[in-house]
Amino acid sequence: MSSAAMQGQLWGAQARDWADIQEPQLIDLWEAVLDCSGVSHGVEVADLGCGAGGASKLIVQRGARVQGLDAAEPLVKIARERVAAGEFQVGDLEALPYADAAFDVALASNSIQFAGNPQNALQEAARVTRAGGTVAVTVWGLPEQCDTRHLFEAVLNVLPERPPGGGPFALSMPDVLEDLFRAAEITPVNEQIVASEMAYPDLETAWRGTRASGPLQGAIRAVGEEPVREAVHEVLTQFQTANGRVSMTNEFKVLTGQVG
Amino acid sequence: MSEANPPISRELLEILACPACKTSVKLDGDRLVCDSCGRRYRIENGIPIMLIDEAEQPGSVPSDS
């Protein structure tokens, strides 16, 4: 099975929870990256790894046009329902179904780290972006700035072996993403760190939102839901306040670059 | 769903390309057909499924994988 097919199955497994619980947590990040990328009226944008269309919705609200692409068909279906003004395709970040130079901006928000080969994904993003256009990528910030790292560590500890790939923070270390940009002939222009709170009204909602992510679904496939649930609950309770609310603070890195 | 309405917009058709060979595709019913390699990509409820692994090869039946 290709990497895209596998990711599509993992991210599509709990698509509704991803759409309803997790994506709303990312609005501030998306607004920041759209500002950095000059997404405004008339701009043609590719939303690569669009999920359930959370960023695509903000893109069309700015009067820009969006094509959203994701490997998870259940998420793409929700995106299409939610963003009537956008168009959506199921596809592979490493083999984009677009003509060369079709877009002014290619956005890949928290997606290329899940590609089998992020370098290929960036080269494809650059290919479909016109000369002078912008490639914008967001990834987790440094692990020590991300409360969510505790969740990843707890889940890793219940797995018999480390999952393939570099993990959630593979592209977060200094210069890693910049070097990938340059190798794809994208000139890094601007880096921004965006703080982001993930807040849930209660423990169960926090679990459902967390469970909906691809890495968690991969862990559940490996060892079953109960050990993963136990490990995640233990971490989430550490971030629970007296009123039951769960709040985790993270940083994301936003890197934009120019093509050609 | 009316047959008179194409399943995807003309604007989208103009920028879509075969993910394998990056050449243009044309609409054939509810399939997008690569002008170069002949791979056929299905459109489901208005969503083109542009995965190479799921494309129908010219002259073959669809893969179940």
Short mmCIF file of C-alpha atoms in Angstrom, two decimals:
data_model
loop_
_atom_site.label_atom_id
_atom_site.label_comp_id
_atom_site.label_asym_id
_atom_site.label_seq_id
_atom_site.Cartn_x
_atom_site.Cartn_y
_atom_site.Cartn_z
CA MET A 1 0.00 0.00 0.00
CA SER A 2 1.30 3.46 -0.88
CA SER A 3 2.04 5.98 1.83
CA ALA A 4 -0.85 8.13 0.60
CA ALA A 5 -3.28 5.21 0.72
CA MET A 6 -2.19 4.35 4.26
CA GLN A 7 -2.40 7.96 5.47
CA GLY A 8 -5.78 8.26 3.78
CA GLN A 9 -7.11 5.31 5.77
CA LEU A 10 -5.67 6.54 9.07
CA TRP A 11 -6.86 10.14 8.77
CA GLY A 12 -10.23 9.13 7.36
CA ALA A 13 -11.09 6.71 10.16
CA GLN A 14 -12.55 9.34 12.51
CA ALA A 15 -13.16 12.08 9.96
CA ARG A 16 -16.11 13.69 11.71
CA ASP A 17 -14.24 14.12 15.01
CA TRP A 18 -11.25 15.54 13.15
CA ALA A 19 -13.51 18.02 11.38
CA ASP A 20 -15.57 19.02 14.40
CA ILE A 21 -13.05 18.90 17.27
CA GLN A 22 -9.51 19.30 15.92
CA GLU A 23 -9.77 21.59 12.91
CA PRO A 24 -11.40 24.49 14.82
CA GLN A 25 -8.30 24.51 17.07
CA LEU A 26 -6.13 25.49 14.11
CA ILE A 27 -7.94 28.61 12.88
CA ASP A 28 -5.42 31.06 14.38
CA LEU A 29 -2.54 29.16 12.78
CA TRP A 30 -4.27 29.16 9.40
CA GLU A 31 -5.08 32.86 9.55
CA ALA A 32 -1.41 33.53 10.30
CA VAL A 33 -0.13 31.44 7.40
CA LEU A 34 -2.67 32.94 4.98
CA ASP A 35 -1.55 36.43 6.05
CA CYS A 36 2.10 35.48 5.47
CA SER A 37 1.23 34.09 2.04
CA GLY A 38 -0.73 37.07 0.76
CA VAL A 39 -3.93 35.08 0.28
CA SER A 40 -6.54 37.65 -0.72
CA HIS A 41 -9.15 38.32 -3.37
CA GLY A 42 -8.48 36.58 -6.67
CA VAL A 43 -5.49 34.52 -5.53
CA GLU A 44 -5.43 30.88 -6.71
CA VAL A 45 -4.54 28.58 -3.82
CA ALA A 46 -3.84 24.85 -3.54
CA ASP A 47 -4.61 23.52 -0.04
CA LEU A 48 -2.43 20.41 0.06
CA GLY A 49 -3.52 18.08 2.83
CA CYS A 50 -6.76 20.02 3.18
CA GLY A 51 -8.39 17.63 5.64
CA ALA A 52 -12.02 18.55 6.24
CA GLY A 53 -11.54 21.96 4.65
CA GLY A 54 -10.85 24.09 7.72
CA ALA A 55 -8.19 26.20 5.97
CA SER A 56 -9.98 26.09 2.62
CA LYS A 57 -12.98 27.75 4.25
CA LEU A 58 -10.81 30.64 5.44
CA ILE A 59 -9.23 30.90 1.99
CA VAL A 60 -12.57 31.36 0.20
CA GLN A 61 -13.70 33.80 2.90
CA ARG A 62 -10.82 35.99 1.74
CA GLY A 63 -12.17 35.96 -1.81
CA ALA A 64 -9.44 33.63 -3.06
CA ARG A 65 -10.09 30.43 -5.01
CA VAL A 66 -9.10 27.09 -3.57
CA GLN A 67 -8.44 23.56 -4.76
CA GLY A 68 -8.20 21.25 -1.77
CA LEU A 69 -6.44 17.90 -1.92
CA ASP A 70 -6.21 15.16 0.66
CA ALA A 71 -5.55 11.42 0.66
CA ALA A 72 -8.45 10.76 3.07
CA GLU A 73 -11.66 10.56 1.08
CA PRO A 74 -13.95 10.84 4.15
CA LEU A 75 -12.29 14.16 5.03
CA VAL A 76 -12.54 15.44 1.46
CA LYS A 77 -16.26 14.68 1.45
CA ILE A 78 -16.74 16.81 4.54
CA ALA A 79 -14.62 19.59 3.01
CA ARG A 80 -16.84 19.62 -0.05
CA GLU A 81 -19.97 19.87 2.11
CA ARG A 82 -18.50 22.66 4.19
CA VAL A 83 -16.86 24.79 1.53
CA ALA A 84 -19.26 25.12 -1.36
CA ALA A 85 -17.05 27.68 -3.10
CA GLY A 86 -14.03 25.37 -3.12
CA GLU A 87 -13.23 22.34 -5.23
CA PHE A 88 -11.71 19.21 -3.76
CA GLN A 89 -9.85 16.15 -4.95
CA VAL A 90 -8.53 12.97 -3.39
CA GLY A 91 -4.84 12.75 -4.16
CA ASP A 92 -1.26 12.14 -3.10
CA LEU A 93 0.99 14.98 -1.91
CA GLU A 94 3.87 13.31 -3.74
CA ALA A 95 2.04 13.06 -7.09
CA LEU A 96 -0.19 16.12 -7.39
CA PRO A 97 -2.92 16.05 -10.06
CA TYR A 98 -2.35 19.61 -11.21
CA ALA A 99 -0.70 21.25 -14.19
CA ASP A 100 2.62 23.04 -13.75
CA ALA A 101 2.38 26.61 -12.39
CA ALA A 102 -1.39 26.36 -11.83
CA PHE A 103 -1.41 28.25 -8.52
CA ASP A 104 -0.25 31.51 -6.95
CA VAL A 105 0.08 29.88 -3.53
CA ALA A 106 0.56 26.28 -2.45
CA LEU A 107 -0.28 25.76 1.23
CA ALA A 108 0.70 22.60 3.08
CA SER A 109 -0.40 22.97 6.68
CA ASN A 110 0.72 20.15 8.97
CA SER A 111 0.70 17.73 6.08
CA ILE A 112 4.08 17.20 4.42
CA GLN A 113 5.56 15.52 7.50
CA PHE A 114 3.12 12.69 6.77
CA ALA A 115 4.26 12.22 3.18
CA GLY A 116 6.34 9.11 2.58
CA ASN A 117 9.00 11.49 1.25
CA PRO A 118 8.49 15.14 2.29
CA GLN A 119 11.11 16.22 -0.26
CA ASN A 120 8.96 14.86 -3.08
CA ALA A 121 5.92 16.60 -1.64
CA LEU A 122 7.75 19.95 -1.57
CA GLN A 123 9.01 19.50 -5.11
CA GLU A 124 5.47 18.84 -6.24
CA ALA A 125 4.22 21.91 -4.35
CA ALA A 126 6.88 23.98 -6.12
CA ARG A 127 6.02 22.50 -9.51
CA VAL A 128 2.34 23.49 -9.31
CA THR A 129 3.18 27.01 -8.10
CA ARG A 130 3.90 29.73 -10.68
CA ALA A 131 7.27 31.46 -10.81
CA GLY A 132 7.24 34.17 -8.15
CA GLY A 133 4.47 32.40 -6.28
CA THR A 134 4.55 31.23 -2.69
CA VAL A 135 4.87 27.85 -1.04
CA ALA A 136 3.73 27.97 2.59
CA VAL A 137 4.30 25.13 5.02
CA THR A 138 3.39 24.71 8.66
CA VAL A 139 4.82 22.08 11.00
CA TRP A 140 4.94 21.62 14.77
CA GLY A 141 7.36 23.94 16.53
CA LEU A 142 10.19 22.66 18.71
CA PRO A 143 9.08 19.70 20.83
CA GLU A 144 9.90 21.45 24.10
CA GLN A 145 7.42 24.20 23.17
CA CYS A 146 4.60 21.76 22.46
CA ASP A 147 2.51 20.20 25.25
CA THR A 148 1.26 17.72 22.68
CA ARG A 149 4.72 16.08 22.67
CA HIS A 150 3.70 14.39 25.92
CA LEU A 151 0.85 12.71 24.08
CA PHE A 152 3.14 11.48 21.33
CA GLU A 153 5.65 10.15 23.87
CA ALA A 154 2.95 8.36 25.86
CA VAL A 155 1.61 6.69 22.71
CA LEU A 156 5.11 5.68 21.57
CA ASN A 157 5.61 3.99 24.91
CA VAL A 158 2.70 1.61 24.36
CA LEU A 159 3.84 0.61 20.88
CA PRO A 160 5.96 -2.51 20.40
CA GLU A 161 8.14 -0.65 17.90
CA ARG A 162 8.56 2.88 16.60
CA PRO A 163 6.30 3.60 13.64
CA PRO A 164 8.00 4.25 10.28
CA GLY A 165 8.97 7.80 9.36
CA GLY A 166 10.59 10.58 11.32
CA GLY A 167 7.66 11.23 13.66
CA PRO A 168 5.62 14.38 14.20
CA PHE A 169 8.63 16.62 14.86
CA ALA A 170 10.82 15.39 11.99
CA LEU A 171 10.66 18.75 10.19
CA SER A 172 10.57 20.95 13.28
CA MET A 173 14.27 21.14 14.09
CA PRO A 174 16.16 24.29 13.05
CA ASP A 175 17.03 24.44 9.34
CA VAL A 176 15.47 21.08 8.42
CA LEU A 177 12.52 22.60 6.61
CA GLU A 178 14.65 25.42 5.20
CA ASP A 179 17.04 22.87 3.69
CA LEU A 180 14.13 20.94 2.19
CA PHE A 181 12.83 24.18 0.68
CA ARG A 182 16.18 24.94 -0.93
CA ALA A 183 16.48 21.40 -2.27
CA ALA A 184 13.09 21.89 -3.92
CA GLU A 185 14.27 25.24 -5.37
CA ILE A 186 12.03 27.23 -3.08
CA THR A 187 13.78 30.25 -1.54
CA PRO A 188 12.85 30.63 2.15
CA VAL A 189 11.42 34.13 2.68
CA ASN A 190 9.77 34.30 6.08
CA GLU A 191 9.61 32.23 9.24
CA GLN A 192 7.08 32.78 11.95
CA ILE A 193 6.32 30.94 15.18
CA VAL A 194 2.64 30.83 16.03
CA ALA A 195 1.46 29.87 19.52
CA SER A 196 -1.72 27.89 19.54
CA GLU A 197 -3.96 26.62 22.32
CA MET A 198 -5.80 23.35 21.89
CA ALA A 199 -8.72 23.58 24.28
CA TYR A 200 -11.46 21.06 24.94
CA PRO A 201 -14.53 21.35 27.18
CA ASP A 202 -13.90 17.96 28.81
CA LEU A 203 -11.65 14.91 28.85
CA GLU A 204 -13.81 12.81 26.54
CA THR A 205 -13.85 15.49 23.84
CA ALA A 206 -10.08 15.88 24.17
CA TRP A 207 -9.67 12.13 23.72
CA ARG A 208 -11.95 12.01 20.68
CA GLY A 209 -10.14 14.91 19.04
CA THR A 210 -6.74 13.41 19.77
CA ARG A 211 -7.84 9.97 18.59
CA ALA A 212 -8.87 11.35 15.20
CA SER A 213 -5.29 12.12 14.12
CA GLY A 214 -3.45 9.78 11.77
CA PRO A 215 -0.63 8.87 14.20
CA LEU A 216 -3.11 7.92 16.92
CA GLN A 217 -5.10 5.82 14.48
CA GLY A 218 -1.85 4.09 13.49
CA ALA A 219 -1.15 3.30 17.14
CA ILE A 220 -4.69 2.01 17.68
CA ARG A 221 -4.28 -0.29 14.70
CA ALA A 222 -1.06 -1.64 16.19
CA VAL A 223 -2.13 -2.33 19.77
CA GLY A 224 -5.88 -1.72 19.99
CA GLU A 225 -7.75 1.28 21.36
CA GLU A 226 -7.67 0.58 25.11
CA PRO A 227 -3.92 0.90 25.80
CA VAL A 228 -3.75 4.01 23.63
CA ARG A 229 -6.77 5.49 25.37
CA GLU A 230 -5.27 4.81 28.79
CA ALA A 231 -1.95 6.39 27.86
CA VAL A 232 -3.60 9.45 26.31
CA HIS A 233 -6.02 9.92 29.22
CA GLU A 234 -3.14 9.91 31.68
CA VAL A 235 -1.50 12.79 29.81
CA LEU A 236 -4.71 14.72 29.18
CA THR A 237 -5.61 14.70 32.90
CA GLN A 238 -2.33 16.53 33.56
CA PHE A 239 -3.62 19.39 31.41
CA GLN A 240 -7.09 19.42 32.94
CA THR A 241 -8.23 22.38 35.02
CA ALA A 242 -10.60 22.33 38.00
CA ASN A 243 -13.64 22.89 35.78
CA GLY A 244 -12.77 19.84 33.70
CA ARG A 245 -11.53 21.76 30.69
CA VAL A 246 -8.39 20.46 28.96
CA SER A 247 -5.93 22.98 27.57
CA MET A 248 -2.64 22.30 25.79
CA THR A 249 -0.35 24.97 24.42
CA ASN A 250 1.73 24.37 21.33
CA GLU A 251 3.83 26.23 18.84
CA PHE A 252 3.79 25.85 15.11
CA LYS A 253 6.44 26.93 12.67
CA VAL A 254 5.24 28.72 9.55
CA LEU A 255 7.73 28.90 6.69
CA THR A 256 6.98 30.63 3.42
CA GLY A 257 9.18 30.61 0.36
CA GLN A 258 9.26 31.87 -3.18
CA VAL A 259 9.32 29.67 -6.26
CA GLY A 260 11.56 30.36 -9.23
CA MET B 1 -28.12 14.55 -10.45
CA SER B 2 -28.67 15.98 -13.93
CA GLU B 3 -26.68 14.62 -16.84
CA ALA B 4 -26.59 18.10 -18.28
CA ASN B 5 -24.32 19.25 -15.43
CA PRO B 6 -20.71 18.17 -15.85
CA PRO B 7 -19.38 16.53 -12.65
CA ILE B 8 -16.55 19.05 -12.35
CA SER B 9 -16.11 22.65 -13.45
CA ARG B 10 -14.41 23.70 -16.66
CA GLU B 11 -11.91 25.73 -14.61
CA LEU B 12 -10.91 22.65 -12.65
CA LEU B 13 -10.57 20.58 -15.81
CA GLU B 14 -8.13 23.17 -17.15
CA ILE B 15 -5.71 22.79 -14.24
CA LEU B 16 -6.14 19.09 -13.50
CA ALA B 17 -3.38 16.82 -14.73
CA CYS B 18 -2.60 13.13 -14.56
CA PRO B 19 -0.63 12.64 -11.32
CA ALA B 20 1.56 10.08 -13.07
CA CYS B 21 2.60 11.95 -16.22
CA LYS B 22 1.42 15.51 -15.41
CA THR B 23 -0.25 15.91 -18.78
CA SER B 24 -3.81 17.12 -19.26
CA VAL B 25 -6.90 15.01 -18.70
CA LYS B 26 -10.22 15.07 -20.48
CA LEU B 27 -13.68 14.30 -19.19
CA ASP B 28 -15.31 11.07 -20.35
CA GLY B 29 -18.60 10.58 -18.51
CA ASP B 30 -17.66 10.21 -14.85
CA ARG B 31 -14.03 9.49 -15.62
CA LEU B 32 -11.03 11.74 -16.18
CA VAL B 33 -8.80 10.23 -18.84
CA CYS B 34 -5.12 11.08 -19.23
CA ASP B 35 -4.34 12.35 -22.72
CA SER B 36 -0.91 10.71 -22.56
CA CYS B 37 -0.99 7.39 -20.67
CA GLY B 38 -4.73 6.71 -20.84
CA ARG B 39 -5.15 6.12 -17.09
CA ARG B 40 -8.77 6.68 -16.04
CA TYR B 41 -9.62 8.40 -12.77
CA ARG B 42 -13.14 8.12 -11.41
CA ILE B 43 -15.18 11.04 -10.09
CA GLU B 44 -17.28 10.19 -7.05
CA ASN B 45 -20.05 12.61 -6.12
CA GLY B 46 -18.14 15.46 -7.70
CA ILE B 47 -14.78 14.49 -6.15
CA PRO B 48 -12.08 13.35 -8.60
CA ILE B 49 -10.11 10.44 -7.13
CA MET B 50 -6.67 11.33 -8.51
CA LEU B 51 -4.66 8.47 -7.00
CA ILE B 52 -2.37 6.56 -9.37
CA ASP B 53 -2.97 3.31 -7.45
CA GLU B 54 -6.72 3.63 -7.87
CA ALA B 55 -6.70 4.60 -11.55
CA GLU B 56 -8.02 2.19 -14.13
CA GLN B 57 -5.28 1.26 -16.55
CA PRO B 58 -6.18 1.45 -20.21
CA GLY B 59 -7.75 -1.84 -21.26
CA SER B 60 -7.90 -3.26 -17.72
CA VAL B 61 -10.53 -3.62 -15.02
CA PRO B 62 -10.41 -1.39 -11.93
CA SER B 63 -8.11 -2.51 -9.15
CA ASP B 64 -9.64 -3.36 -5.79
CA SER B 65 -6.50 -2.50 -3.85
#
